[in-house]
Coordinates of C-alpha atoms in Angstrom, one line a residue:
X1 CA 183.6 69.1 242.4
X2 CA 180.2 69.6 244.3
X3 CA 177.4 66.6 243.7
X4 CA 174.2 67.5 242.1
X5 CA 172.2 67.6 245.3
X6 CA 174.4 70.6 246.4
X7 CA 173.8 72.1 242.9
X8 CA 170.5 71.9 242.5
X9 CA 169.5 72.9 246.2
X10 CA 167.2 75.9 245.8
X11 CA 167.9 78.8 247.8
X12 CA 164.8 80.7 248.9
X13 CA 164.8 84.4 248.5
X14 CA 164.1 86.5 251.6
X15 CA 161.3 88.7 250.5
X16 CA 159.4 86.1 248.9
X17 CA 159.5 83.9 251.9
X18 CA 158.1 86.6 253.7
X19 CA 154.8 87.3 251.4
X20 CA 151.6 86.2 252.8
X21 CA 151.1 82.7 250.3
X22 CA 148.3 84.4 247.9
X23 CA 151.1 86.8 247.2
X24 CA 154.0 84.9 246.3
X25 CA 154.2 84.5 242.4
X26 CA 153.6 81.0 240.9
X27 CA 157.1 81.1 239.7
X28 CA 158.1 80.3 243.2
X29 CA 155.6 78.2 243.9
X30 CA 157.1 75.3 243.1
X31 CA 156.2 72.1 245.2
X32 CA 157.9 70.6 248.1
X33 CA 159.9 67.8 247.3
X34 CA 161.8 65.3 249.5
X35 CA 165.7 65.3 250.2
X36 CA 167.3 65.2 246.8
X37 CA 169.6 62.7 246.3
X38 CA 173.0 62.9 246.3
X39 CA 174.9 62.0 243.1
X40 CA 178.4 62.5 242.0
X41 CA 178.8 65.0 239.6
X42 CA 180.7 63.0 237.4
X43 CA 177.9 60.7 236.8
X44 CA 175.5 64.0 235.8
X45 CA 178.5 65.1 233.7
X46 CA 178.3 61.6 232.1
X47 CA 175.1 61.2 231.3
X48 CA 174.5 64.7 229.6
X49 CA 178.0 64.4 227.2
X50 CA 177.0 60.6 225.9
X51 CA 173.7 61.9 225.1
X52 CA 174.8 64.7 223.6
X53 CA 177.6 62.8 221.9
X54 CA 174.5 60.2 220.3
X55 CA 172.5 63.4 218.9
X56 CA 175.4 64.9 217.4
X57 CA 176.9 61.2 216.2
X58 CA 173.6 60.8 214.4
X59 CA 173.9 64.0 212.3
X60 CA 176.8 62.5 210.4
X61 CA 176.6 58.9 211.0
X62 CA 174.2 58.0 208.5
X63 CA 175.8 60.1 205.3
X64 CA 178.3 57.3 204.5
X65 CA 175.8 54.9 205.1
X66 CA 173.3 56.4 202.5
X67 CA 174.5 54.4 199.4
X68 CA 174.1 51.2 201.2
X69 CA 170.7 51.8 202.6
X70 CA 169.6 53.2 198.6
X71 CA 171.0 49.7 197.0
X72 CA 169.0 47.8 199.9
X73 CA 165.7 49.5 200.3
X74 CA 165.6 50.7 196.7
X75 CA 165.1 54.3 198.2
X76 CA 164.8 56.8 195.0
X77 CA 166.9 60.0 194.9
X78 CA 164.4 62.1 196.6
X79 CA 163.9 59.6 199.2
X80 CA 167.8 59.6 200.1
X81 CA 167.7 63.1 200.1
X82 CA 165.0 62.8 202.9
X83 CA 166.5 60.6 204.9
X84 CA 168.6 63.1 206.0
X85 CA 166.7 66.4 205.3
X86 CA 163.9 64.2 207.6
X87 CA 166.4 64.7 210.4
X88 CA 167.4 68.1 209.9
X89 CA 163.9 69.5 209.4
X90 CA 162.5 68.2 213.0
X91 CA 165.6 68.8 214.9
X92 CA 166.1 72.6 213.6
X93 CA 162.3 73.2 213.6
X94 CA 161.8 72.0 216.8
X95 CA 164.8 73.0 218.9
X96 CA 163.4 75.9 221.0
X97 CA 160.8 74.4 221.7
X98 CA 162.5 71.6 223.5
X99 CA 165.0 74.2 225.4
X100 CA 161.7 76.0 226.7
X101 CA 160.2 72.6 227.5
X102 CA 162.9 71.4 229.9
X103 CA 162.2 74.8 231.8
X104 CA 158.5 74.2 232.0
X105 CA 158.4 70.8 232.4
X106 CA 160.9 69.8 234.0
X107 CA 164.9 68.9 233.1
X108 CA 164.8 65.6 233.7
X109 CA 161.6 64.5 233.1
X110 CA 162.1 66.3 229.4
X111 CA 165.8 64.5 229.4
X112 CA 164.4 61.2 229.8
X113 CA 161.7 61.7 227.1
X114 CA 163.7 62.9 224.4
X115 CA 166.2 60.0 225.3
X116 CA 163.1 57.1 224.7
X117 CA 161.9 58.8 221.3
X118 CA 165.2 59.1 220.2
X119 CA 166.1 55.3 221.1
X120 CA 162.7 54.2 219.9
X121 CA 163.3 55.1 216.9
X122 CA 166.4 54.2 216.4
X123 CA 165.4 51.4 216.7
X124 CA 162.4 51.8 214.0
X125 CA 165.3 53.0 211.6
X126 CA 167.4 49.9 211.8
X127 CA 164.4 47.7 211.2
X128 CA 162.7 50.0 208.7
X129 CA 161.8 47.8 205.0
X130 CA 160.3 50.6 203.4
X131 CA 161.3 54.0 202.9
X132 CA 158.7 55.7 203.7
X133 CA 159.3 54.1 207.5
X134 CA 162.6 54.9 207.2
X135 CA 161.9 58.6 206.6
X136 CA 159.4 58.6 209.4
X137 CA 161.8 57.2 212.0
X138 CA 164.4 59.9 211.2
X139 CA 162.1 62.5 211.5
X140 CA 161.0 61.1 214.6
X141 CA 164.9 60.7 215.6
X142 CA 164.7 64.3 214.7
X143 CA 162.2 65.0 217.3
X144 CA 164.1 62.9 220.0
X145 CA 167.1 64.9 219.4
X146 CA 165.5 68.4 219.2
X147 CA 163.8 67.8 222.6
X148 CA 166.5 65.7 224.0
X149 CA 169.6 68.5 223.5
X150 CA 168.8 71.3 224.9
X151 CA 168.1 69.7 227.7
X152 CA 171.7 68.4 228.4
X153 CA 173.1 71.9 228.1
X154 CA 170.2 73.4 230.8
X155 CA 170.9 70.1 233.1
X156 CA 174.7 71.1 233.6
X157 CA 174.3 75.0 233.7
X158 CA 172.0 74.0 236.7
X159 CA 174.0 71.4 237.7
X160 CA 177.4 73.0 238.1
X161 CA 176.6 76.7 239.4
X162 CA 180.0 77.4 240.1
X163 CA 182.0 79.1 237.4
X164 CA 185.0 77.2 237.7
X165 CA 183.1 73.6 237.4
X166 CA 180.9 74.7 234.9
X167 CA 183.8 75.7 232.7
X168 CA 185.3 72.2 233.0
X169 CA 181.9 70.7 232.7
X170 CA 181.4 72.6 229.1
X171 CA 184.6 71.6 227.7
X172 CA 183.6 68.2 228.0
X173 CA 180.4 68.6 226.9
X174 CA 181.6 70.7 224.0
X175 CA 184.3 67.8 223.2
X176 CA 181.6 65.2 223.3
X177 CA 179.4 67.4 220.9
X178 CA 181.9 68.4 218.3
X179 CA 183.6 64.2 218.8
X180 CA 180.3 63.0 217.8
X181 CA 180.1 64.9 214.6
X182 CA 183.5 64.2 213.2
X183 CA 183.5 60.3 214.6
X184 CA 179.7 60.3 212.9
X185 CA 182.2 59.7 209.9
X186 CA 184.6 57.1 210.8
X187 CA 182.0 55.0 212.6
X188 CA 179.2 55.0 209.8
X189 CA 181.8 53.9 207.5
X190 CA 183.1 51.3 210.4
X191 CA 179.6 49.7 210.7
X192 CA 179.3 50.1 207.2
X193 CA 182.2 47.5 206.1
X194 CA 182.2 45.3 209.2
X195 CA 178.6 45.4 209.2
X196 CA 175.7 46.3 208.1
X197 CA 173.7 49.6 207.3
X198 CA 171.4 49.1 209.9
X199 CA 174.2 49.0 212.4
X200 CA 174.1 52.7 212.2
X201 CA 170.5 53.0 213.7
X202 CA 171.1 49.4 216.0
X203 CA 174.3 51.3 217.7
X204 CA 172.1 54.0 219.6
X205 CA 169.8 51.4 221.0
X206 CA 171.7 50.1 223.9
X207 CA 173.2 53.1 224.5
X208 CA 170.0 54.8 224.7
X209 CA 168.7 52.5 227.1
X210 CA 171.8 52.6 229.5
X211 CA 171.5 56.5 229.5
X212 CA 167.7 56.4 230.5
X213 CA 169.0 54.3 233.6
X214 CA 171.8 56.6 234.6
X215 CA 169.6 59.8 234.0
X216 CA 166.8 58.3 236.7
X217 CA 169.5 57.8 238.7
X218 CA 172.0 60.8 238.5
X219 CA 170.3 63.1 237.2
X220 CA 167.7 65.7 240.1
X221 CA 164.4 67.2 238.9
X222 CA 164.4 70.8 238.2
X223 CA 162.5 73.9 236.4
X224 CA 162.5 77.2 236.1
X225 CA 158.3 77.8 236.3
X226 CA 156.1 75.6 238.4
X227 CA 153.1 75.6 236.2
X228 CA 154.3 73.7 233.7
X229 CA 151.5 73.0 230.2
X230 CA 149.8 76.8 231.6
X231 CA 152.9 78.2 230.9
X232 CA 153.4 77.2 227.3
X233 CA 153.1 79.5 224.2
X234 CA 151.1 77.4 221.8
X235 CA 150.8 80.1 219.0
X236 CA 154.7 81.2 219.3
X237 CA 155.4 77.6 219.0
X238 CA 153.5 76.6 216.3
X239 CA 154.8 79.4 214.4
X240 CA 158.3 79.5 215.1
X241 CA 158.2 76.0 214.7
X242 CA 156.4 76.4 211.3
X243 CA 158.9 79.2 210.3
X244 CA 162.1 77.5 210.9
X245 CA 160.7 74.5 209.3
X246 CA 160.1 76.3 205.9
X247 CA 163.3 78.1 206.2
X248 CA 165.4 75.1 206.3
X249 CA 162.4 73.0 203.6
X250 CA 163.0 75.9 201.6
X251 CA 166.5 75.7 201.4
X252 CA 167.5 72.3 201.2
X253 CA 165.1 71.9 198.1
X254 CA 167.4 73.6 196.1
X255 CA 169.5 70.1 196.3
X256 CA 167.3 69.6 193.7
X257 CA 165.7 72.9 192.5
X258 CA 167.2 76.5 192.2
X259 CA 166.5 79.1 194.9
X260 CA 164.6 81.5 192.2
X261 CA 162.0 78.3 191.7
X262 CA 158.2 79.2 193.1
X263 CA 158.0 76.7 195.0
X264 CA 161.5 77.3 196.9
X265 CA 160.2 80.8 196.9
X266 CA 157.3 80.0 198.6
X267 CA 158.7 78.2 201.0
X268 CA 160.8 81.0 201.9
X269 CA 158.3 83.6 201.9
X270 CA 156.1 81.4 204.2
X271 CA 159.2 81.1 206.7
X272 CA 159.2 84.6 206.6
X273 CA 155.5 85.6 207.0
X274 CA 155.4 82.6 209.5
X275 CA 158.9 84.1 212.1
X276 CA 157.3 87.4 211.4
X277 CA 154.0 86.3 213.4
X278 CA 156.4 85.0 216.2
X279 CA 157.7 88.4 216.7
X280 CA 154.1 89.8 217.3
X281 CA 153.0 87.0 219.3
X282 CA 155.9 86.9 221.5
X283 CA 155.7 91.0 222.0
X284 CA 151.9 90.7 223.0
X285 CA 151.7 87.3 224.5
X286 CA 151.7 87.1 228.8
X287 CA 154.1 83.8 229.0
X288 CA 156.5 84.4 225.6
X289 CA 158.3 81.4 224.1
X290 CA 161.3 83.2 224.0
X291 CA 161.2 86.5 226.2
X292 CA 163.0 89.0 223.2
X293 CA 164.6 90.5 225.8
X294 CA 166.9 87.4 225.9
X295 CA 168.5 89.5 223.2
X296 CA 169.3 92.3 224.7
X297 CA 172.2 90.2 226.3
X298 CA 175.3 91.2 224.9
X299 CA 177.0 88.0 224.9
X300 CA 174.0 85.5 224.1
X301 CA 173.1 88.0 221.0
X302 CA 176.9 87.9 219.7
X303 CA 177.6 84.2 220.9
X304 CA 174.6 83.0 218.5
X305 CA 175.8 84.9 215.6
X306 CA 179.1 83.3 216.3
X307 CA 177.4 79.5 217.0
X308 CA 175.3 80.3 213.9
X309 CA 178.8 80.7 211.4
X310 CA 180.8 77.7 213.3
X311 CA 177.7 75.5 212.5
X312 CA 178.1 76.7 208.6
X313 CA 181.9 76.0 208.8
X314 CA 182.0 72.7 210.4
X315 CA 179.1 70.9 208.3
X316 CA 180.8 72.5 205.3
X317 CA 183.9 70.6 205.8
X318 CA 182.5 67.2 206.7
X319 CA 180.4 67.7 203.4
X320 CA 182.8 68.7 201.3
X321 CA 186.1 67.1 202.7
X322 CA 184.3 63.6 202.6
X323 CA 183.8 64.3 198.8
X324 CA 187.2 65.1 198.5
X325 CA 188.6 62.2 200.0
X326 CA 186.4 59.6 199.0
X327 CA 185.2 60.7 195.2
X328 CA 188.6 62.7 194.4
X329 CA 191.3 61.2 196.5
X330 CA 189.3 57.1 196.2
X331 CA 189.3 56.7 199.9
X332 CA 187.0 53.7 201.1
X333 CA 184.3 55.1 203.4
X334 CA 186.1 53.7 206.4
X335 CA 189.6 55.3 205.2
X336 CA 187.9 58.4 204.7
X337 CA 186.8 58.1 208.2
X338 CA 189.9 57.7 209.9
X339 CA 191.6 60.2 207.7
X340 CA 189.3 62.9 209.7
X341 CA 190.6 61.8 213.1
X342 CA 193.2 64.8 213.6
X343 CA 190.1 67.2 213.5
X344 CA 188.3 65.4 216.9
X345 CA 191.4 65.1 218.3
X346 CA 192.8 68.6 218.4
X347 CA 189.3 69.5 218.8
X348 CA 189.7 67.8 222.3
X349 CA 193.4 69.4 223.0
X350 CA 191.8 72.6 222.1
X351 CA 188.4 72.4 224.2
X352 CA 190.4 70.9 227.6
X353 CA 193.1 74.1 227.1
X354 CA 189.9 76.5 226.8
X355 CA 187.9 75.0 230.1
X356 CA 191.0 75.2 232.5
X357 CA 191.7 79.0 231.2
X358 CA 188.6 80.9 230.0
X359 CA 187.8 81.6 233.8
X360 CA 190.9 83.0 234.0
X361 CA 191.0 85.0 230.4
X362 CA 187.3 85.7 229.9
X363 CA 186.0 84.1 227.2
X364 CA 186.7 87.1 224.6
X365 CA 190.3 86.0 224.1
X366 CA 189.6 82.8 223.2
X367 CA 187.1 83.2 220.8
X368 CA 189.1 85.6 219.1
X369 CA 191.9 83.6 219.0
X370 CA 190.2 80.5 218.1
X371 CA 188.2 81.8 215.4
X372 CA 191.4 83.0 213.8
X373 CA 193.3 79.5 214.3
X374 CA 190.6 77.8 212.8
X375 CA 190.4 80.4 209.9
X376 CA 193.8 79.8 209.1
X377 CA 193.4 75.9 208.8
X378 CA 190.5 76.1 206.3
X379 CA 192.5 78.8 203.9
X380 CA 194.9 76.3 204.1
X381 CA 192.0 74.0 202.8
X382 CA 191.2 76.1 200.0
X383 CA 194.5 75.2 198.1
X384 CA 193.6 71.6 197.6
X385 CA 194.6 70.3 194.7
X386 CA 193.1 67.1 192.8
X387 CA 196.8 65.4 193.1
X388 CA 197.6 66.8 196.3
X389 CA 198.9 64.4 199.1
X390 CA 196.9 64.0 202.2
X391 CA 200.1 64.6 204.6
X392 CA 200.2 68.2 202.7
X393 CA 197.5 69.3 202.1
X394 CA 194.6 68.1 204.9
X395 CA 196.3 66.7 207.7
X396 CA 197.4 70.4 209.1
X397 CA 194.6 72.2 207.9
X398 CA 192.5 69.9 210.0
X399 CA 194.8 70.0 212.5
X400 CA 194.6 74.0 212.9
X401 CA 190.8 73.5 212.3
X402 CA 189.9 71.1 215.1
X403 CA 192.2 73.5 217.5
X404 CA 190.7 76.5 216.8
X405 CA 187.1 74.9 216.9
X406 CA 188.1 73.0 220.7
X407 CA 189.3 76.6 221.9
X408 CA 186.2 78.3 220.2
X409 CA 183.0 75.9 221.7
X410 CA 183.8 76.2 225.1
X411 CA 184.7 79.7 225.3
X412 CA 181.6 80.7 222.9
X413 CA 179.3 78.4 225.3
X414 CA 180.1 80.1 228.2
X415 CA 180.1 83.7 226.8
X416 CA 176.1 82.7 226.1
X417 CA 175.4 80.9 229.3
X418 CA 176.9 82.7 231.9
X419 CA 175.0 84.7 234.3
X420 CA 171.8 83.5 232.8
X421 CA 169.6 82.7 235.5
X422 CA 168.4 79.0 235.8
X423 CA 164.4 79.6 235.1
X424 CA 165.5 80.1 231.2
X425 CA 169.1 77.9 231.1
X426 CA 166.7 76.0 228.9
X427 CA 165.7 78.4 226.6
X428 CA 169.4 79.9 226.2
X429 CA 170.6 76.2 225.0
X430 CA 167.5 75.7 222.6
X431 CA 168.9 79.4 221.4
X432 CA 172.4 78.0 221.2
X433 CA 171.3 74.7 219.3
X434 CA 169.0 76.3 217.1
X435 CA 171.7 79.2 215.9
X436 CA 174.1 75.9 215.5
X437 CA 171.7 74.1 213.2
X438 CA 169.9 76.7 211.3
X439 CA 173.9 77.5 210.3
X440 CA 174.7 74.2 209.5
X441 CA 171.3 74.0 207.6
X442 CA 171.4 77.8 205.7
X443 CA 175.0 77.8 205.1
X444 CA 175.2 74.0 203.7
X445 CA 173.0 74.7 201.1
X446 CA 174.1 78.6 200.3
X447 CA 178.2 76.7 199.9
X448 CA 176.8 73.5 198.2
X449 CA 175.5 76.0 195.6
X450 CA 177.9 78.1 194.8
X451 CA 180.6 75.1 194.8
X452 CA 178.4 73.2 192.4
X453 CA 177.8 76.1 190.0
X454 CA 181.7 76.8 190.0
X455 CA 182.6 73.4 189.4
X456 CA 179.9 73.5 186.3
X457 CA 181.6 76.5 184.8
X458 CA 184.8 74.9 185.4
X459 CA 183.7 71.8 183.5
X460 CA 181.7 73.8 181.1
X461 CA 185.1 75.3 180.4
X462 CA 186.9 71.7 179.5
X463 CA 188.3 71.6 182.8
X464 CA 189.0 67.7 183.6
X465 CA 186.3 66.7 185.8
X466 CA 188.7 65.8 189.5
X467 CA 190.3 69.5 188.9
X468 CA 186.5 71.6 188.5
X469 CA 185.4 69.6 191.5
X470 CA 188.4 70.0 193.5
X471 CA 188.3 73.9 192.4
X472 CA 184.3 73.8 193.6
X473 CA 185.5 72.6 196.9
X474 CA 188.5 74.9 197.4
X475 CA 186.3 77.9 197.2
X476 CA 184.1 76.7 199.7
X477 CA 187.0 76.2 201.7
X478 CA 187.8 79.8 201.0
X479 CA 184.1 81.5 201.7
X480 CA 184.7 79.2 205.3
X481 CA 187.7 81.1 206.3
X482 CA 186.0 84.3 205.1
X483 CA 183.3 83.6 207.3
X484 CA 185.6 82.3 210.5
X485 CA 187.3 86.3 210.3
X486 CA 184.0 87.6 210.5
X487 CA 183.0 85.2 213.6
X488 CA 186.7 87.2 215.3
X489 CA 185.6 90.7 214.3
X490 CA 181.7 89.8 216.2
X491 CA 184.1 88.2 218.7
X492 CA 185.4 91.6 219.7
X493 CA 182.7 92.6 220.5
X494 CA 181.6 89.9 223.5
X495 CA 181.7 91.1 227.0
X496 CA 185.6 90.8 228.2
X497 CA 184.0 89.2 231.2
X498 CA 181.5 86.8 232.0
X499 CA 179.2 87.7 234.6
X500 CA 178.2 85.4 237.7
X501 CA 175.3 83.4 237.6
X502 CA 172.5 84.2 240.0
X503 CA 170.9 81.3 241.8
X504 CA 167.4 83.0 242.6
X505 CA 165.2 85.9 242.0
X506 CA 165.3 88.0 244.9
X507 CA 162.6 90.2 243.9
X508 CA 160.0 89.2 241.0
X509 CA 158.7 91.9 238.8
X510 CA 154.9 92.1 238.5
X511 CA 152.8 89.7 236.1
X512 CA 154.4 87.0 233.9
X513 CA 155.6 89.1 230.8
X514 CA 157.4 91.0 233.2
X515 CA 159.0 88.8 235.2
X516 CA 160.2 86.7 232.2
X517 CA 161.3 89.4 230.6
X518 CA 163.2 90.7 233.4
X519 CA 164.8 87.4 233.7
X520 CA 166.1 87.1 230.9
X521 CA 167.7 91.1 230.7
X522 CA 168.7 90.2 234.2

């Protein structure tokens, strides 16, 4: 496996080299730095999973937590709500911004600082008294996160340019990622009983700190532009920011609202007007957030659609088998949590199996095939019953589910990161992340409201209450599988091989607009 130092060692194109110095575009401009040192890949591999592994732990950590931290701070209904839409809100809304910030500012600079506000408060959460403090630390967590993931994806597509490597090095990273979100479960409920609520916050402290010392260590400065803050779109950002954060306001009101409410309606329409402006700005402006031409990419355009449904699916069965197990089935938080083990662990079978043959296969293959594993586990879920044993009725399905999810993420990652060139490997993870939460975000709500309004004309009905909540749940399940055979028909249409990725820009096109542009059709 090559060390970073060998990754990350530029490689000068010839014709630029040759250009008089007021010729040679800032892009390439970059300053001279000493000998970069050497360190093993391993430890860059390391540090960008566990980091990874704490943002995505943190999205599910806290749920089983939330009754504990209610009865202790006296939080009110709304407040409980937030603690968790406080998150989701800065992490979704923020996301391509931080993937476009660890191109422009650097990968490990923008590593490290994501990593300290994400610690920081952390630690503000676990010794929060109020909860409004609470609220702001988790949107501040939220802000950590969003800056602090994309960031890990860019650091190993630069890291590990060979295809081989890389494929390894995303099947780990895409078994931390999908680990943290199921063991979110069975270690909030852990802390929970052992400990106490706060544990759930405390536990990302040291970890945070350790990672900040290994990432100044391992981990080798690199960008894609030289110029850094000149090269930032403040109006795309502040408008796709502001877009994607009324998007996902808009929609997890109706937790407490209805979607044809004004005010969810407003919200909507101002995410609308809001991602509308982006696509002007971003057409007209010299230095775009997010060159559109990223989308012309076959494979990043179909890979997002795909990221976008798995991030609908997955949430949706933490949210909804949780409810099963512990309000239907009267597991104990911490039973609950170790009855979702057989998901993370055939989610790692499924990931290493992908990594060691999708260089081989293509990544087309496996998508299809994991998408139509993991469909076949969550039918299987939608014949729950409200007496049904666990051994019959979720073990497998989970089972299926976590295999077809392993094979899925690394083949899906690579299908949108390869041959991306390394001036916008940020922005192509931010893309990735952001598809992933706005799924989990949109398609949590649209399921939670359609479950709920079944299980209400079920009960309306005289349906015993266990049986119209189970039935609410099982069509979930159902709408999930639906959705899992579209992500294999979108499948067939990814590139049936991934293309190399280039290491430089031999010859850059003229002005900024273009030459972002062309990188990211290149």
């Amino acid at each position: 496996m090559p060390t970073t130092a060998e990754a990350a060692e530029p490689r000068t194109a010839e014709p630029a080299a040759a250009k008089p110095p007021e010729e040679v575009p800032a892009a390439a401009q970059a300053p001279k730095r000493g000998p970069a040192r050497r360190a093993p890949a391993w430890a860059v591999l390391a540090v960008c999973c566990l980091a990874q592994f704490m943002v995505v732990l943190d999205v599910t950590i806290v749920n089983v937590a939330l009754p504990s931290m209610q009865s202790d701070l006296g939080l009110s209904a709304s407040g409980l709500q937030w603690v968790v839409n406080g998150y989701t809100l800065a992490f979704a809304g923020l996301l391509l911004f931080g993937g476009r910030a660890a191109d422009l500012f650097g990968r490990r600079r923008v590593f490290v600082t994501g990593l300290t506000l994400f610690t920081a408060a952390s630690l503000a959460g676990g010794l929060a008294t109020t909860e409004a403090t609470l609220i702001a630390a988790r949107a501040v967590q939220g802000l950590g996160g969003a800056v602090l993931a994309p960031a890990t994806l860019s650091v190993l597509m630069t890291s590990f340019p060979d295809p081989r490597e890389r494929a390894r090095a995303l099947g780990l990273w895409s078994t931390t990622a999908a680990g943290g979100g199921a063991l979110g479960v069975l270690a909030g409920g852990l802390l929970t009983q052992i400990a106490d609520w706060r544990w759930v916050f405390f536990v990302n402290v040291p970890i945070g700190l350790a990672l900040i010392a290994g990432a100044r260590i391992a981990l080798i400065e690199s960008r894609g532009q030289a110029r850094g803050v000149r090269d930032l779109d403040v109006p795309g950002t502040v408008t796709v920011t502001g877009g994607l954060v009324a998007l996902v306001y808009g929609i997890v009101r109706t937790e407490s609202g209805s979607w044809g409410s004004p005010v969810t309606l407003g919200w909507l329409a101002a995410a609308v007007a809001l991602l509308a402006a982006f696509v002007v700005i971003e057409l007209r402006t010299a230095n775009p957030l997010v060159p559109l031409g990223v989308f012309r990419r076959r494979a990043l355009r179909y890979a997002n659609l795909i990221i976008l449904i798995m991030g609908t699916v997955m949430f949706g069965l933490f949210f909804f088998l949780t409810l099963y197990l512990q309000r239907i089935q009267g597991q104990e938080p911490l039973e609950a949590g170790l009855s979702m083990l057989p998901m993370p662990l055939l989610i790692i079978v499924g990931s290493q199996f992908s990594s060691r043959t999708v260089g081989r296969l293509g990544p087309r293959p496996l998508v299809i095939a994991g998408t139509l594993t993991a469909a076949t586990g969550m039918a299987w879920l939608g014949a729950l019953s409200a007496d049904g044993s666990y051994w019959t009725q979720v073990f497998g399905p989970l089972a299926l589910f976590g295999l077809g999810m392993g094979i899925n993420m690394v083949a899906v990652t690579t299908a949108a990161t390869s041959g991306v060139p390394p001036q916008i490997a940020g922005l192509a993870s931010g893309l990735l992340n952001t598809g992933r939460q706005i799924g989990a975000a949109v398609g949590l709500a649209l399921l939670a409201t359609i479950a709920h309004h079944h299980s209400e004309g079920r009960l309306a009905a005289g349906t015993l209450e266990a049986e119209a909540l189970t039935s609410g749940y099982s069509l979930a399940f159902v709408i999930s599988a639906g959705l899992l055979l579209l992500a294999g028909v979108v499948a067939c249409l990814l590139p049936g091989r991934p293309p190399a990725v280039p290491v430089t820009i031999a010859e850059q096109p003229r002005g900024d607009r273009e030459r972002l542009e062309a990188l990211a059709e290149a």
